[in-house]
Short mmCIF file of C-alpha atoms (C1' of nucleotides) in Angstrom, two decimals:
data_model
loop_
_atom_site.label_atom_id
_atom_site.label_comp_id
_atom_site.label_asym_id
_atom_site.label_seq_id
_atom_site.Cartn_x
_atom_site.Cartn_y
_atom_site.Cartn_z
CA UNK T 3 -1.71 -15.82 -7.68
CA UNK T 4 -1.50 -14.40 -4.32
CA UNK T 5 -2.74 -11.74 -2.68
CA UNK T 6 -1.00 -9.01 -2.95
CA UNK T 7 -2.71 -7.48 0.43
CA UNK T 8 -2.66 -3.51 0.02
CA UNK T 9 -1.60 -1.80 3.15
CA UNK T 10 1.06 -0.96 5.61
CA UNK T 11 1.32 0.10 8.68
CA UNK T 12 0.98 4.41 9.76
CA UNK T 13 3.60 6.39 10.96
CA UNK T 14 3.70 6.61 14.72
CA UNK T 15 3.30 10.25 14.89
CA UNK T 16 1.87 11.50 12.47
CA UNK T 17 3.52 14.18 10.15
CA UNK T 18 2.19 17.86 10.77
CA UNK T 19 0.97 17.44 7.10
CA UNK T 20 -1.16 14.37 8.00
CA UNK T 21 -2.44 15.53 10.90
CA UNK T 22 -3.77 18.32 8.73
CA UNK T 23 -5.06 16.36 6.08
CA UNK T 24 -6.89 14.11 8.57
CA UNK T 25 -8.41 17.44 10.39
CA UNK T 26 -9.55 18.98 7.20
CA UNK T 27 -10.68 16.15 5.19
CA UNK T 28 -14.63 17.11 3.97
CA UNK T 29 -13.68 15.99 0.18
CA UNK T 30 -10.64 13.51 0.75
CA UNK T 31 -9.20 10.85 2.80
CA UNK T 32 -5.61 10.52 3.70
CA UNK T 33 -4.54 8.72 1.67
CA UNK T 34 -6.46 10.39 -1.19
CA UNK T 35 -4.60 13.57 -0.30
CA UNK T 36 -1.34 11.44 -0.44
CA UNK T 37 -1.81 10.75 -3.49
CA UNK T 38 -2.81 13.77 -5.34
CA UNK T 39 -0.83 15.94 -7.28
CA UNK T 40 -0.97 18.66 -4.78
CA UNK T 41 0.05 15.92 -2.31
CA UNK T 42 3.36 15.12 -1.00
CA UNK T 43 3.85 12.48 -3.66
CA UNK T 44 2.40 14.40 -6.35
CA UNK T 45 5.74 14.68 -8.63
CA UNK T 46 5.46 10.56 -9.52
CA UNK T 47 2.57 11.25 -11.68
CA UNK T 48 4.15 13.84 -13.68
CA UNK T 49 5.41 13.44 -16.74
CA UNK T 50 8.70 12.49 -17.09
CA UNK T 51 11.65 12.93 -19.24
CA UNK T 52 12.46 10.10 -21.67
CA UNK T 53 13.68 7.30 -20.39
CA UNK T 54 13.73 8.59 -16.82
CA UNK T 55 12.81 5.97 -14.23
CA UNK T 56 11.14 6.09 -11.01
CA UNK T 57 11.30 3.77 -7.90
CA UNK T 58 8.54 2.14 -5.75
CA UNK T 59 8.03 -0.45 -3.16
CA UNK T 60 5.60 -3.09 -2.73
CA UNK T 61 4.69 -5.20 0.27
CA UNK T 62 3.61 -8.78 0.38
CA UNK T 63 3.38 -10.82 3.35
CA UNK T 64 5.91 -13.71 2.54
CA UNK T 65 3.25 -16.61 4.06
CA UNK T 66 1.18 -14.83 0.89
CA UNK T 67 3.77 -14.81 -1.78
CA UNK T 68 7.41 -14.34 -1.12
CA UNK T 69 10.98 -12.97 -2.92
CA UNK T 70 11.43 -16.95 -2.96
CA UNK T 71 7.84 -17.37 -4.86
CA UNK T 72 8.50 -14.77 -7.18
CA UNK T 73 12.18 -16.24 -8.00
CA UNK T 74 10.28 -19.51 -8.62
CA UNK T 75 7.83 -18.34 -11.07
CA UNK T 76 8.29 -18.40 -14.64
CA UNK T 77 9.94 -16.07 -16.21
CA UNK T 78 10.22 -14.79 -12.86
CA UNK T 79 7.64 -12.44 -13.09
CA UNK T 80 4.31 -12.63 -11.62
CA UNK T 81 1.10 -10.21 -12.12
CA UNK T 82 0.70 -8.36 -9.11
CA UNK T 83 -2.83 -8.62 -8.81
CA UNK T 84 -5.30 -8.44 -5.40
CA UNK T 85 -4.06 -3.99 -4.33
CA UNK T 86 -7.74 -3.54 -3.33
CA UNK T 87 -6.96 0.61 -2.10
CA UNK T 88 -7.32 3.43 -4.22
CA UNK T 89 -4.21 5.31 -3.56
CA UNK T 90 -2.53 2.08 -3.67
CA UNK T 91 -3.67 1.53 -6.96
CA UNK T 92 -3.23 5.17 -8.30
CA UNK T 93 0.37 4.64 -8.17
CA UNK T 94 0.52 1.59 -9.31
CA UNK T 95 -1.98 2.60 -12.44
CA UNK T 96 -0.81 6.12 -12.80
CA UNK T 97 2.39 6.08 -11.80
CA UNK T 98 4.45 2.81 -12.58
CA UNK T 99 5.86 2.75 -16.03
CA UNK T 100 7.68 0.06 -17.82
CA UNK T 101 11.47 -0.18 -16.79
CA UNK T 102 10.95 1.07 -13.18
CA UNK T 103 12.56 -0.30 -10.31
CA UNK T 104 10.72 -1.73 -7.25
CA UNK T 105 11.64 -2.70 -3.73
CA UNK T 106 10.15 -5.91 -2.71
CA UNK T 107 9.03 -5.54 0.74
CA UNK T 108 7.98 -8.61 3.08
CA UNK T 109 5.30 -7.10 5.35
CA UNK T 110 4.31 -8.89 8.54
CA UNK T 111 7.40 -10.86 8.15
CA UNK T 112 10.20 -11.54 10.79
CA UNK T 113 12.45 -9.74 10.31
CA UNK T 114 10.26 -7.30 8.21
CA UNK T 115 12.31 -6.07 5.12
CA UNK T 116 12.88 -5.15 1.79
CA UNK T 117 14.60 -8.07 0.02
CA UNK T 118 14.89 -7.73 -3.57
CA UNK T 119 14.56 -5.60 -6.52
CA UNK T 120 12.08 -6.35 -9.06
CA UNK T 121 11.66 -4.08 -12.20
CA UNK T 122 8.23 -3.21 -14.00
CA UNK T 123 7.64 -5.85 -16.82
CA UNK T 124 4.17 -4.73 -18.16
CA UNK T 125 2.23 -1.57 -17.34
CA UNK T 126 -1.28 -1.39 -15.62
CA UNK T 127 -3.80 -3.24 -17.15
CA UNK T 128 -7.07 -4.80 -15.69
CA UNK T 129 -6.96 -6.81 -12.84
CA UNK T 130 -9.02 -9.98 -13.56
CA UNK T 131 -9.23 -11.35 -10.00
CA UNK T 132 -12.11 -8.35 -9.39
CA UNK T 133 -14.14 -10.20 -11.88
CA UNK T 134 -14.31 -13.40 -10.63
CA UNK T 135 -17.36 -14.31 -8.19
CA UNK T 136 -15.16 -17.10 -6.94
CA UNK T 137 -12.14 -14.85 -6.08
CA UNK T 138 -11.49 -13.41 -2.85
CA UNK T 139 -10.80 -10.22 -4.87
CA UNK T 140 -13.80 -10.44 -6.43
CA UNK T 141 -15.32 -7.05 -6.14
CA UNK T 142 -18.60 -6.59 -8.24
CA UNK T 143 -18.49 -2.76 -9.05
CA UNK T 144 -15.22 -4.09 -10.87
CA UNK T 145 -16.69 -4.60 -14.16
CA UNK T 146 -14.64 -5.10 -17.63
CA UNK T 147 -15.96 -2.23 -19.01
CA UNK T 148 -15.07 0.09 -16.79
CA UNK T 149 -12.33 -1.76 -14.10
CA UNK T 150 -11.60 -0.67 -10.75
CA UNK T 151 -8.49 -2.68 -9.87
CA UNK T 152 -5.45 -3.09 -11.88
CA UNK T 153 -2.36 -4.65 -12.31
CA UNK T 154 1.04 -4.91 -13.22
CA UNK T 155 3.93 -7.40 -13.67
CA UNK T 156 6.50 -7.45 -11.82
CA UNK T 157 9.62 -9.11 -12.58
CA UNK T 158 12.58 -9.91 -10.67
CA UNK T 159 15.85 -8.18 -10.86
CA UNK T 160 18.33 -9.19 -7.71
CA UNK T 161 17.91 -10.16 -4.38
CA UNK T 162 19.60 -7.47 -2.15
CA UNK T 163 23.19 -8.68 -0.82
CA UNK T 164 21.50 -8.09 2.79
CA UNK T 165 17.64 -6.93 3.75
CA UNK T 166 17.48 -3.91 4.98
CA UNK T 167 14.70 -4.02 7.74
CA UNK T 168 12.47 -1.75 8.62
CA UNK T 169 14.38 -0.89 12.30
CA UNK T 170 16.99 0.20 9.99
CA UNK T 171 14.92 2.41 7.75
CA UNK T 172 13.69 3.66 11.17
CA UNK T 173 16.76 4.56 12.43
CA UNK T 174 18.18 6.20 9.13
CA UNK T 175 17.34 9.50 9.22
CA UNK T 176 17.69 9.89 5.28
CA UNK T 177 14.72 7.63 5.39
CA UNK T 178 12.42 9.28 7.59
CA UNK T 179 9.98 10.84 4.80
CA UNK T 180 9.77 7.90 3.16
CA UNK T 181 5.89 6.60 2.16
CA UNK T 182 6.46 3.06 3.94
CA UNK T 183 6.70 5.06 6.90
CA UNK T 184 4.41 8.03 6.78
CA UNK T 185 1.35 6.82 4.78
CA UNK T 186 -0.57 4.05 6.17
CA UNK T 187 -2.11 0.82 5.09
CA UNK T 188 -0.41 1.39 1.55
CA UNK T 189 0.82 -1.97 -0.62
CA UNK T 190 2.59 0.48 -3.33
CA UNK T 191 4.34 3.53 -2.50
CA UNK T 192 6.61 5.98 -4.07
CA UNK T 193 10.49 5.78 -3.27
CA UNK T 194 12.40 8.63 -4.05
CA UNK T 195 15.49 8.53 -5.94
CA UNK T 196 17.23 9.87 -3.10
CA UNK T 197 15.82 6.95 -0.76
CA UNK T 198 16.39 4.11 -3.24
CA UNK T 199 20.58 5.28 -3.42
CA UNK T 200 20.22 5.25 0.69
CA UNK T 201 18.36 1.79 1.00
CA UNK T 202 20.87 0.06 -2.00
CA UNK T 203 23.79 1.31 0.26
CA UNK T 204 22.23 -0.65 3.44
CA UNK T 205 21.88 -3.71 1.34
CA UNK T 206 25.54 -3.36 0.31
CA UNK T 207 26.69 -3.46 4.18
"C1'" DG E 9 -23.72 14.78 4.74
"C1'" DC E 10 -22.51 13.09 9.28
"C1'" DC E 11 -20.51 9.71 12.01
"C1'" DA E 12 -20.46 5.36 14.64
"C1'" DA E 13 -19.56 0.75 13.87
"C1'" DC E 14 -16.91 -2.33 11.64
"C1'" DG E 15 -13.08 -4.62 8.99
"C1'" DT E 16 -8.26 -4.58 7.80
"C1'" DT E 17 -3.19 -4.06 7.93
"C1'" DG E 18 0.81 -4.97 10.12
"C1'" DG E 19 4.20 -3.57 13.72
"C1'" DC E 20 5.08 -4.81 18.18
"C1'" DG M 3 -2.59 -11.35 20.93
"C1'" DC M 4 -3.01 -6.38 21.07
"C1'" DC M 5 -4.26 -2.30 19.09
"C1'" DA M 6 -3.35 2.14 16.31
"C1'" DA M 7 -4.73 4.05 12.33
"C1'" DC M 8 -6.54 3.69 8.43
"C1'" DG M 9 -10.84 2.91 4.73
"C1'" DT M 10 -15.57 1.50 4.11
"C1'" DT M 11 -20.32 0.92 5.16
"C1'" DG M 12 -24.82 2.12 6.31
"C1'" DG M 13 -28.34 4.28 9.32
"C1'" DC M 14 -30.39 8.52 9.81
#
DNA sequence: GCCAACGTTGGC
DNA sequence: GCCAACGTTGGC
């Protein structure tokens, strides 16, 4: 399977909150603080009322594995293995639970955009690629007994009638808290249910 | 524990 | 291709 490469790109300016986080940092990074409970994105880790469902986004860089790869793969689900950052993991390990809805994103793409919705088909469970020597997410303090990396499926749900690009989730103001923009280098991030009404909307035209 | 060097993402 | 802004590494 592909890499899923974790990351994406930091806001511009950086949010008063960040700035502070980067200042004061002594026993976390940013992203670290991003994630945390006390963080800005805390609430996605609570727990949640039955049946409730939450909404993400992940990024792949289509030359990698593209909507189109994902569509072609059985079941059309695929294991979304190779998020190689801790925060980017914590939500996808902590936070994702089965039934969830997820943007598909296509990072360093032309335009790029979220294209599709995929939904969570399995939760977290180890990812294998950190054990393998002959991976190129091999990572050798990733050990079965006690993994580092994890993954989960992903399967998908619809294309969006149009992408909405990332100019256009730039230049919606309803979007301007959103993760994708203000936390950086991040392959999974929160989307609030707020955001995900706002970004279906664009799709619709 | 500090921090400079380095590697990476990903928009532009 | 450039480079900002991250995270990681390793010398001390």
């Amino acid at each position: 399977m592909a890499n899923k490469k974790p990351a994406s790109r930091p806001a511009k300016k950086p949010a008063a909150t960040l700035r502070r986080a980067a200042a004061a940092p002594r026993t976390a990074t940013v992203s670290q603080f991003f994630t945390s409970k006390g963080g800005p994105w805390g609430k996605c880790f609570l727990p949640r009322a039955k049946g409730a469902r939450r909404f993400w986004l992940v990024k792949s860089e289509p030359l990698e594995f593209s909507w189109d790869d994902l569509l072609a793969s059985p079941g059309q689900t695929t294991r979304w293995d190779g998020v190689r950052n801790h925060a980017a993991r914590n939500f996808l390990r902590d936070g994702m639970k089965l039934g969830d809805l997820v943007f598909f994103y296509h990072s360093d793409a032309d335009p790029s955009a979220i294209v599709g919705v995929c939904e969570v088909a399995h939760e977290a469970y180890p990812d294998l690629t950190a054990f393998d020597p002959a991976h190129d997410g091999y990572d050798p303090d990733s050990t079965p007994a006690t993994p580092t990396w994890f993954v989960v499926d992903l399967r998908a749900v619809e294309a969006l009638p149009r992408p909405v690009t990332l100019a256009m989730i730039k230049r919606t103001k309803a979007l301007a808290q959103m993760a994708l923009l203000r936390v950086g280098r991040l392959s999974v991030t929160p989307v609030t249910s707020a955001e995900w009404k706002v970004i279906t909307a664009l799709a619709r035209g």
